[in-house]
Coordinates of C-alpha atoms and ligand atoms in Angstrom, one line a residue:
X6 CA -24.6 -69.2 58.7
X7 CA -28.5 -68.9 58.7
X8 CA -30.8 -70.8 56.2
X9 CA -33.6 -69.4 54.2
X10 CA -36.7 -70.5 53.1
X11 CA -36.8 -70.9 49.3
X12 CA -39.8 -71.1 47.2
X13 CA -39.8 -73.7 44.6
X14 CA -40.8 -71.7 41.8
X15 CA -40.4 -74.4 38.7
X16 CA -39.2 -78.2 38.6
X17 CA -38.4 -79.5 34.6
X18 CA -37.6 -82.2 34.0
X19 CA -34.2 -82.4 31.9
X20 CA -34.0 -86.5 30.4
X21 CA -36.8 -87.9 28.7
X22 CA -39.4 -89.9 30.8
X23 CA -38.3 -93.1 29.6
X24 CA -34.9 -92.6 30.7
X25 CA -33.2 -94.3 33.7
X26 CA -31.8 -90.8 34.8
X27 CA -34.1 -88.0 36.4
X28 CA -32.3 -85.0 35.9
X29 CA -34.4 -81.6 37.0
X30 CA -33.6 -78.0 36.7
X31 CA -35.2 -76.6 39.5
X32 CA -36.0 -72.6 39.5
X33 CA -36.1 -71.3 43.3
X34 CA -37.0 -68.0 44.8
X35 CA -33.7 -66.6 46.6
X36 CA -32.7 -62.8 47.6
X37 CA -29.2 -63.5 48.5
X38 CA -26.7 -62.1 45.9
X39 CA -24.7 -64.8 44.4
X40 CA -21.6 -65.3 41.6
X41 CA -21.4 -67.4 38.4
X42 CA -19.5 -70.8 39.9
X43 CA -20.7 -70.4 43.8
X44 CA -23.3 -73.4 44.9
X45 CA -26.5 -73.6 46.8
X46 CA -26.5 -75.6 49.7
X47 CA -29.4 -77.7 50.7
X48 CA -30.6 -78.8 54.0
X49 CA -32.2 -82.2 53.0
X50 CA -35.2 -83.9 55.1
X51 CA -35.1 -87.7 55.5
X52 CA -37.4 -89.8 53.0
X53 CA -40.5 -90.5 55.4
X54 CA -40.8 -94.0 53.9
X55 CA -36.7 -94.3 55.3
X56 CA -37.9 -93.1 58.5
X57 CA -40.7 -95.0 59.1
X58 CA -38.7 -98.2 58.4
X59 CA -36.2 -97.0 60.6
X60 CA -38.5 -96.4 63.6
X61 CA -39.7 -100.5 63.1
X62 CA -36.5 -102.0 63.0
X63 CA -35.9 -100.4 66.2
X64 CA -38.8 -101.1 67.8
X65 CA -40.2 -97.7 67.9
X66 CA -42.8 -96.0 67.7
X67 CA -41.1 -92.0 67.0
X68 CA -42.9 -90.4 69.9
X69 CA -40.2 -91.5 72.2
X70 CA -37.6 -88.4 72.9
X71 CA -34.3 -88.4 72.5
X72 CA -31.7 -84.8 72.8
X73 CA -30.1 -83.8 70.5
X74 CA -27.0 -81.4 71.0
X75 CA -28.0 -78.8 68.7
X76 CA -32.3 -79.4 68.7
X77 CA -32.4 -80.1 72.6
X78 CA -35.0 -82.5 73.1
X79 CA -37.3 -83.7 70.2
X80 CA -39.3 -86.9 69.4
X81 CA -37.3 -89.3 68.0
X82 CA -39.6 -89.0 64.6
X83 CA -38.1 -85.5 64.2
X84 CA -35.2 -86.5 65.0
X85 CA -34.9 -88.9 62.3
X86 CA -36.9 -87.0 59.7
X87 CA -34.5 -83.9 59.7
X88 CA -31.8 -84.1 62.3
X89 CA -29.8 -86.8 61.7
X90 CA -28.1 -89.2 58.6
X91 CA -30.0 -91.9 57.5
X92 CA -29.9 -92.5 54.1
X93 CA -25.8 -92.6 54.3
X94 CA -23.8 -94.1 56.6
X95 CA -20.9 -92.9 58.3
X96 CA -17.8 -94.9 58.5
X97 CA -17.0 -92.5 62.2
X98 CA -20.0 -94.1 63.5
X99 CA -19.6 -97.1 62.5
X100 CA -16.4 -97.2 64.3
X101 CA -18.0 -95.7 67.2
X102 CA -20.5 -98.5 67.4
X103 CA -17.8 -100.9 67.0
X104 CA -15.5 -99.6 70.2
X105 CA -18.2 -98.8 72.1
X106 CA -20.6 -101.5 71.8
X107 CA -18.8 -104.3 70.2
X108 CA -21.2 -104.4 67.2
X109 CA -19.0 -104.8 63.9
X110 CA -16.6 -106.8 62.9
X111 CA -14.5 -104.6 60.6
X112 CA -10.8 -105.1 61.1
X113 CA -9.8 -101.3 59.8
X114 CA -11.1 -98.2 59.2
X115 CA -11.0 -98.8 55.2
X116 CA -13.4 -102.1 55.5
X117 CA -15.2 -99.8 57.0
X118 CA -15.8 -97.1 54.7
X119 CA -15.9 -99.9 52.2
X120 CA -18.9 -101.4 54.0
X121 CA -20.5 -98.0 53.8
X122 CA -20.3 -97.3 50.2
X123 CA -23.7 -97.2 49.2
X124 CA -25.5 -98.7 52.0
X125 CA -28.3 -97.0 54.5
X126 CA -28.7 -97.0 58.2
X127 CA -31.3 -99.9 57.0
X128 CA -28.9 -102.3 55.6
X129 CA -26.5 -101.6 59.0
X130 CA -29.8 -102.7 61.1
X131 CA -30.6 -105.6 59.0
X132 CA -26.8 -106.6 58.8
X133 CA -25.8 -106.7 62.4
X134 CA -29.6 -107.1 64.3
X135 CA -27.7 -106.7 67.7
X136 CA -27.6 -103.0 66.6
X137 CA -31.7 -103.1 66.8
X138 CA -31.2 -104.3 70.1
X139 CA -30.0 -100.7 71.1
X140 CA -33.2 -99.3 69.8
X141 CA -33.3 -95.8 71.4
X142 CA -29.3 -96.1 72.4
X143 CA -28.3 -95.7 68.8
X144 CA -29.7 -92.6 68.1
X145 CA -26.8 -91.1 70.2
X146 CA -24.6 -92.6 67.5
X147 CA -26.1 -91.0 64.6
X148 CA -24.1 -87.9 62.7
X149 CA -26.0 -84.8 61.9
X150 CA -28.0 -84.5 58.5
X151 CA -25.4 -82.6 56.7
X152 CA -26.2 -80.3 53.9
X153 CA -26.1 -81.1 50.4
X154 CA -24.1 -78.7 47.8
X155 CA -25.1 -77.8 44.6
X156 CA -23.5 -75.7 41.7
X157 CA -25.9 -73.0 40.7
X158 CA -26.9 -73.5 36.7
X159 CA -28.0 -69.7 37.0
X160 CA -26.5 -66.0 36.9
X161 CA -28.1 -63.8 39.2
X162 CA -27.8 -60.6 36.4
X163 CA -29.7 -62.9 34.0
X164 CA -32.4 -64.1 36.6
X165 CA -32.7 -61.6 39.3
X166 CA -34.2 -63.0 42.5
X167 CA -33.8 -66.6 41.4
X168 CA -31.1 -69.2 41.9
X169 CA -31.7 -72.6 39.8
X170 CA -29.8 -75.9 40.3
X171 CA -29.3 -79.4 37.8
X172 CA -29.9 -82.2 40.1
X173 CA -29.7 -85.9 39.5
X174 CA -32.6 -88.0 41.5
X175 CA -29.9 -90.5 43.5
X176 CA -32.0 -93.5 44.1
X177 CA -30.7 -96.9 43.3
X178 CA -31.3 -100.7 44.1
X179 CA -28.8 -102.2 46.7
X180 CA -29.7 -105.8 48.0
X181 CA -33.1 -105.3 46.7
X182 CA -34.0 -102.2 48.2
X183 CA -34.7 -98.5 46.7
X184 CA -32.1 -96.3 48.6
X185 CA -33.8 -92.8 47.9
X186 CA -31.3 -90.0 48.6
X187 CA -32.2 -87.4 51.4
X188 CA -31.9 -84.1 49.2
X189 CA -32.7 -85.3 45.7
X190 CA -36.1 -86.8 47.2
X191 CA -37.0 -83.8 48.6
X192 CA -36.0 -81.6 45.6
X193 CA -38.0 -84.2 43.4
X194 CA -41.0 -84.5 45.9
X195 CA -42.0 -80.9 47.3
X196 CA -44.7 -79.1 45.4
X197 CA -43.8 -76.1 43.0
X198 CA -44.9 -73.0 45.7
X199 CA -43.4 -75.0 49.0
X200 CA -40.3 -74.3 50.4
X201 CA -37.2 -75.9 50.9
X202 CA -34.4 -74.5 53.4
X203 CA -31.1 -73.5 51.8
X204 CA -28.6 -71.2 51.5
X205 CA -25.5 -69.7 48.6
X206 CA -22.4 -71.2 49.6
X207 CA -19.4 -69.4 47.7
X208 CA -16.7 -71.3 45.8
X209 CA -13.9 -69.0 45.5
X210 CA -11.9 -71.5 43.4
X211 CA -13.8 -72.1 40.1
X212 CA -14.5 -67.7 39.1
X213 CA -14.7 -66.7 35.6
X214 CA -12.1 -64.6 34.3
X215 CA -12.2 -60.6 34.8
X216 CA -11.9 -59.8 31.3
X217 CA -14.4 -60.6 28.7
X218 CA -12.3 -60.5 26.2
X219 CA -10.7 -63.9 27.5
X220 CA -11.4 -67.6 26.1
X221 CA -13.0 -70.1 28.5
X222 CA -13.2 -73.5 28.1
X223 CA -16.1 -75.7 30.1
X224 CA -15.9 -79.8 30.2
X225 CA -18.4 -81.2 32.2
X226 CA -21.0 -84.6 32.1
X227 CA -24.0 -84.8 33.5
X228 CA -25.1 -82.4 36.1
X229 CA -21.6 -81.5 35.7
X230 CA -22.9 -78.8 33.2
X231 CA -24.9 -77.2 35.9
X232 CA -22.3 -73.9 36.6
X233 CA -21.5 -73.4 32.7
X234 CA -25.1 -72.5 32.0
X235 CA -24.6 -69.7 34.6
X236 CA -21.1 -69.1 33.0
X237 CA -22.7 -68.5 29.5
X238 CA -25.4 -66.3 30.9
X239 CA -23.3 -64.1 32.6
X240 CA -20.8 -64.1 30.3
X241 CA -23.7 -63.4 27.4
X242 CA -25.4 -60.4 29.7
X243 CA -21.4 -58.6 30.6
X244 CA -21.2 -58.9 26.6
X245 CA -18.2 -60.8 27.3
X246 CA -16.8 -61.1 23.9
X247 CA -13.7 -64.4 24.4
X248 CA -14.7 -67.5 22.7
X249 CA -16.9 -69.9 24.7
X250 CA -15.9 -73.5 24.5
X251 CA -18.0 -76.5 25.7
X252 CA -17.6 -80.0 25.9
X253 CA -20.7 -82.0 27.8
X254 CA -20.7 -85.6 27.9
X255 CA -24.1 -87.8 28.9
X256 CA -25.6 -91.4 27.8
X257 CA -27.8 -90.7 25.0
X258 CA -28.3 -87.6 22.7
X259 CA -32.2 -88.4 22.4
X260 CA -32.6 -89.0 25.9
X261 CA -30.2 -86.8 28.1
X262 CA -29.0 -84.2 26.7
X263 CA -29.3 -81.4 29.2
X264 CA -30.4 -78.2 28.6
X265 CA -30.7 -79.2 25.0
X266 CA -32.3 -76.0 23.8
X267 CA -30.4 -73.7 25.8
X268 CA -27.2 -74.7 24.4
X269 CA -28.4 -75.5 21.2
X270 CA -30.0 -71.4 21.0
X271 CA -26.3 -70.3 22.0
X272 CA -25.0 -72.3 19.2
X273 CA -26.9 -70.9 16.8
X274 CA -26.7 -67.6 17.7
X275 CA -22.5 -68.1 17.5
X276 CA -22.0 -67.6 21.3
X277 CA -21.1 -71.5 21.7
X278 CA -18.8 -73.7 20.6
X279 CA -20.2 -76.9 21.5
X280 CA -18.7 -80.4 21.6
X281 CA -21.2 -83.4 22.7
X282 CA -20.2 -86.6 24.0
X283 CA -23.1 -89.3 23.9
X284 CA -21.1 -92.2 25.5
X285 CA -24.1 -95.1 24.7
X286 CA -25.0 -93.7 21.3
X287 CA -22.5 -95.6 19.5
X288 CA -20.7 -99.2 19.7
X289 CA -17.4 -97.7 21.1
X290 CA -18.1 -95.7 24.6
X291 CA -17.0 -91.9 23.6
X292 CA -16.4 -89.6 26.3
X293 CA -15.4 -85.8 26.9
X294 CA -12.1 -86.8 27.5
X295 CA -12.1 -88.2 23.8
X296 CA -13.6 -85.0 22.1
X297 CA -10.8 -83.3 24.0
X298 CA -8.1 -85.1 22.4
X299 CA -10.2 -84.5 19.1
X300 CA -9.8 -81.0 19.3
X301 CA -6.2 -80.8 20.7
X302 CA -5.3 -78.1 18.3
X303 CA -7.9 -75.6 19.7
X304 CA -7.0 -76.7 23.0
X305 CA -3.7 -75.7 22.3
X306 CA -4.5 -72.6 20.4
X307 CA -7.1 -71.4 23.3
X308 CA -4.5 -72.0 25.6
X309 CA -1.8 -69.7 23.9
X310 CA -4.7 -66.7 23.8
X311 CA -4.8 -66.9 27.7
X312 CA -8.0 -69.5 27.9
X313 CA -9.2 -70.3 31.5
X314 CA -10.0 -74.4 31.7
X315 CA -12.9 -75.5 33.9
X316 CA -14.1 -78.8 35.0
X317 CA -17.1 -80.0 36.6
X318 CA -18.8 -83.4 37.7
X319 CA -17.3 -86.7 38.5
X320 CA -14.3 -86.7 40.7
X321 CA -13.9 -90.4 40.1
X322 CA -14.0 -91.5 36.5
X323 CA -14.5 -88.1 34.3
X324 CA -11.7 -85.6 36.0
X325 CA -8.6 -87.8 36.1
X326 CA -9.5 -88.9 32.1
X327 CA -10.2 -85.5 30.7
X328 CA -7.1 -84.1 32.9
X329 CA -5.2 -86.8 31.4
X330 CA -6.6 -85.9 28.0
X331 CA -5.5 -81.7 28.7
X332 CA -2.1 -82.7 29.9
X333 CA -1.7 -85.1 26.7
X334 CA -2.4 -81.8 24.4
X335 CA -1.0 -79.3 26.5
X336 CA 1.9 -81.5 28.0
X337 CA 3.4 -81.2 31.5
X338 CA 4.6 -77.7 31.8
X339 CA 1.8 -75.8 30.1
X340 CA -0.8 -77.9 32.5
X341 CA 1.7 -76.8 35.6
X342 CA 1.4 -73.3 34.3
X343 CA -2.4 -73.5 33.8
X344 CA -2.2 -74.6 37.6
X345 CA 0.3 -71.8 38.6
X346 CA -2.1 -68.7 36.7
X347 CA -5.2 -70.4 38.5
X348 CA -6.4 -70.9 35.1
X349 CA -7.4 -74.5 35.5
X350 CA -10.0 -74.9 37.9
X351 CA -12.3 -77.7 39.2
X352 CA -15.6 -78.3 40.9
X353 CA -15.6 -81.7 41.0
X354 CA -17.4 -84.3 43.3
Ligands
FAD401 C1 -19.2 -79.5 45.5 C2 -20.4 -80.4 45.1 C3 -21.2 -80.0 44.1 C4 -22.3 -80.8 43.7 N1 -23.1 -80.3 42.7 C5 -24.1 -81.1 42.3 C6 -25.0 -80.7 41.3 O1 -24.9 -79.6 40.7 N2 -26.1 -81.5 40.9 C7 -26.3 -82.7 41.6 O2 -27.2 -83.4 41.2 N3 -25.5 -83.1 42.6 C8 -24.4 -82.4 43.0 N4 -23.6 -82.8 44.0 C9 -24.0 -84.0 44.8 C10 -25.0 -83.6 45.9 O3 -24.4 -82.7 46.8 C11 -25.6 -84.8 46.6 O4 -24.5 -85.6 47.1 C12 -26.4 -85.7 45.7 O5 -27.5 -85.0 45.2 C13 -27.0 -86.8 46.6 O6 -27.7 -86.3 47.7 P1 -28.9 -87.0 48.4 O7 -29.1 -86.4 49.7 O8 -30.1 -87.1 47.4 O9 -28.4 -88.5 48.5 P2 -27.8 -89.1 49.9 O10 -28.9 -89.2 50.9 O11 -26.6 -88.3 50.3 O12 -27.3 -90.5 49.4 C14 -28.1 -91.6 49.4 C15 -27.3 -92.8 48.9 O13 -26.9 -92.5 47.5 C16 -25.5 -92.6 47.3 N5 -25.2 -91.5 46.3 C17 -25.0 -90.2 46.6 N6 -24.8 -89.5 45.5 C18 -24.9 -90.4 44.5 C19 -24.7 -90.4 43.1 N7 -24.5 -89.2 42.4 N8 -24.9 -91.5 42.3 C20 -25.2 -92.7 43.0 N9 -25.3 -92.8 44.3 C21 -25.1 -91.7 45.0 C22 -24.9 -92.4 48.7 O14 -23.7 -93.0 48.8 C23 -25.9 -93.0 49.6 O15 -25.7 -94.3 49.7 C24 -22.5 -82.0 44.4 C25 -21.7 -82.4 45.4 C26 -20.6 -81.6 45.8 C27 -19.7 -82.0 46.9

């Protein structure tokens, strides 16, 4: 499917300025029709810095052309800049190199992914120099600069020819280096009134329930909060009237809480039930997953009255804990029967 042109109508920023953490809601112009839960999908452009430091290790000088199976034929600055990965590295080209060319010296496929965790097409070329030595050669090997997803933080009935993300800056120090992510830098770099190229993606799996009348409970951390935001405003504009249950986890009250006002309005007004989980605040590191436990009686009482349970944000550390945490209030067949009525559902990442 085709991608559009969308105008950057707003960046704000969500964490304080003195916080490690960027976190932006960005407001963009979109015409495309969307639902509560679906994502937007971003087509990133390379960091110019990246590609520029690319170019030098391999000796060139980006006017040199290279084709590319879906561009044709394009200077090899273009084709770095927005055709190909390399702010990640792929583990299938890594092998690739390794058959092909005999650079590498990973015995399986996992020491290869392991060696790609975090690293840039930059660390590869300063790690294995005979990998330089292909210069042009390599850019045969490169995958295509895939798309980035993001859950949409708005509801189109609320904010009608507008679709707005949360989205974490990813740029972080390995071997000394800044390692500025693809889309984030873009998304954090373009001025309000250019464009960036994008497209709604739907996600099928993580839909609020039909009927208003129905509870729903949210747990997310982080950017993890981004689709409940368009939850609540749909649900707010439908006059949905089921109990709205939210528990958000971040670092620091003072310095990250998202949306702080947002939430904080909804609360007032008696449209939110909100649970906060400021893991750095305090001595002991509290999570969602603990305020879950906490309120294990409404868990259980929202999951009699029919609740739907959704989760959002870290696949790694925050979705097995706070499943963990449901099952330990709900117990194994009430979490099975969640699963069966679809009324446990995940966007996680
Ligand atoms: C279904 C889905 C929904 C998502 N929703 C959101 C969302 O709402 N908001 C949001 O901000 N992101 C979201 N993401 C993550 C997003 O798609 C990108 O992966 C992320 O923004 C990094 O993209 P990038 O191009 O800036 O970094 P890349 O260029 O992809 O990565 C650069 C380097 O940073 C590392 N890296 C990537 N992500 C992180 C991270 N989070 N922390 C530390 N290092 C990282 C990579 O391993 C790589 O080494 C979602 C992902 C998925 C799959």
């Amino acid at each position: 499917m085709s991608l559009h042109a969308l105008k950057i109508l707003e960046r704000r920023r969500e964490t304080a300025p003195e916080s490690d953490k960027a976190v932006f809601c960005l407001r963009l112009a979109c015409t495309e029709p969307y639902e509560p839960g679906d994502w937007l999908m971003v087509q990133p452009v390379n960091p110019q810095r990246t590609v520029g430091d690319v170019l030098e290790a391999l000796g060139l000088t980006g006017a040199e052309r290279v084709t590319l199976r879906r561009h044709g034929e394009v200077p090899v600055f273009e084709a770095l800049r927005e055709h190909l990965e390399i702010t990640q590295l792929d583990p299938a080209m890594l092998n690739r190199l390794q058959r092909k060319e005999g650079i590498g010296d990973w015995p399986d496929r996992q020491a290869m992914v392991d060696y790609a965790w975090h690293r840039d097409l930059l660390d590869f070329l300063c790690d294995y120099p005979d990998a330089r030595a292909l210069s042009l050669k390599l850019i045969d090997y490169l995958s295509p600069l895939a798309p980035r997803y993001y859950s949409i933080a708005s509801a189109c009935c609320a904010h009608p020819g507008e679709v707005h993300i949360l989205f974490k800056h990813v740029v972080h120090m390995v071997c000394g280096r800044e390692h500025p992510g693809a889309a984030t830098t873009l998304l954090r770099e373009s001025p309000v009134g250019s464009f960036v190229q994008g497209r709604i993606q739907a996600n099928k799996g993580f839909k609020l329930p039909q009927q208003g009348e129905v509870p729903i409970v949210m747990i997310g951390a982080g950017v993890g909060l981004a689709p409940f935001i368009g939850f609540m405003q749909a649900r707010l504009r439908e006059g949905a009237v089921g109990e709205n249950w939210l528990f958000f986890g971040e670092t620091h009250e003072k310095s990250t809480f998202l949306c702080r006002e947002q939430l904080t309005g909804w609360v007032a007004q008696g449209a939110l039930q909100l649970a906060t989980a400021f893991s750095r605040d305090q001595a002991e590191k509290i999570y969602v997953q603990h305020r879950v436990l906490e309120h294990a009686d409404d868990v259980r009482r929202l999951f009699a009255e029919g609740a739907y349970f959704y989760l959002c944000g870290d696949k790694r550390g925050m979705a097995p804990a706070v499943l963990d945490a449901l099952t330990q209030c709900l117990g194994e067949d009430k979490m099975a029967q969640l699963k069966a009525e679809n009324r446990l559902q995940t966007d996680i990442y």
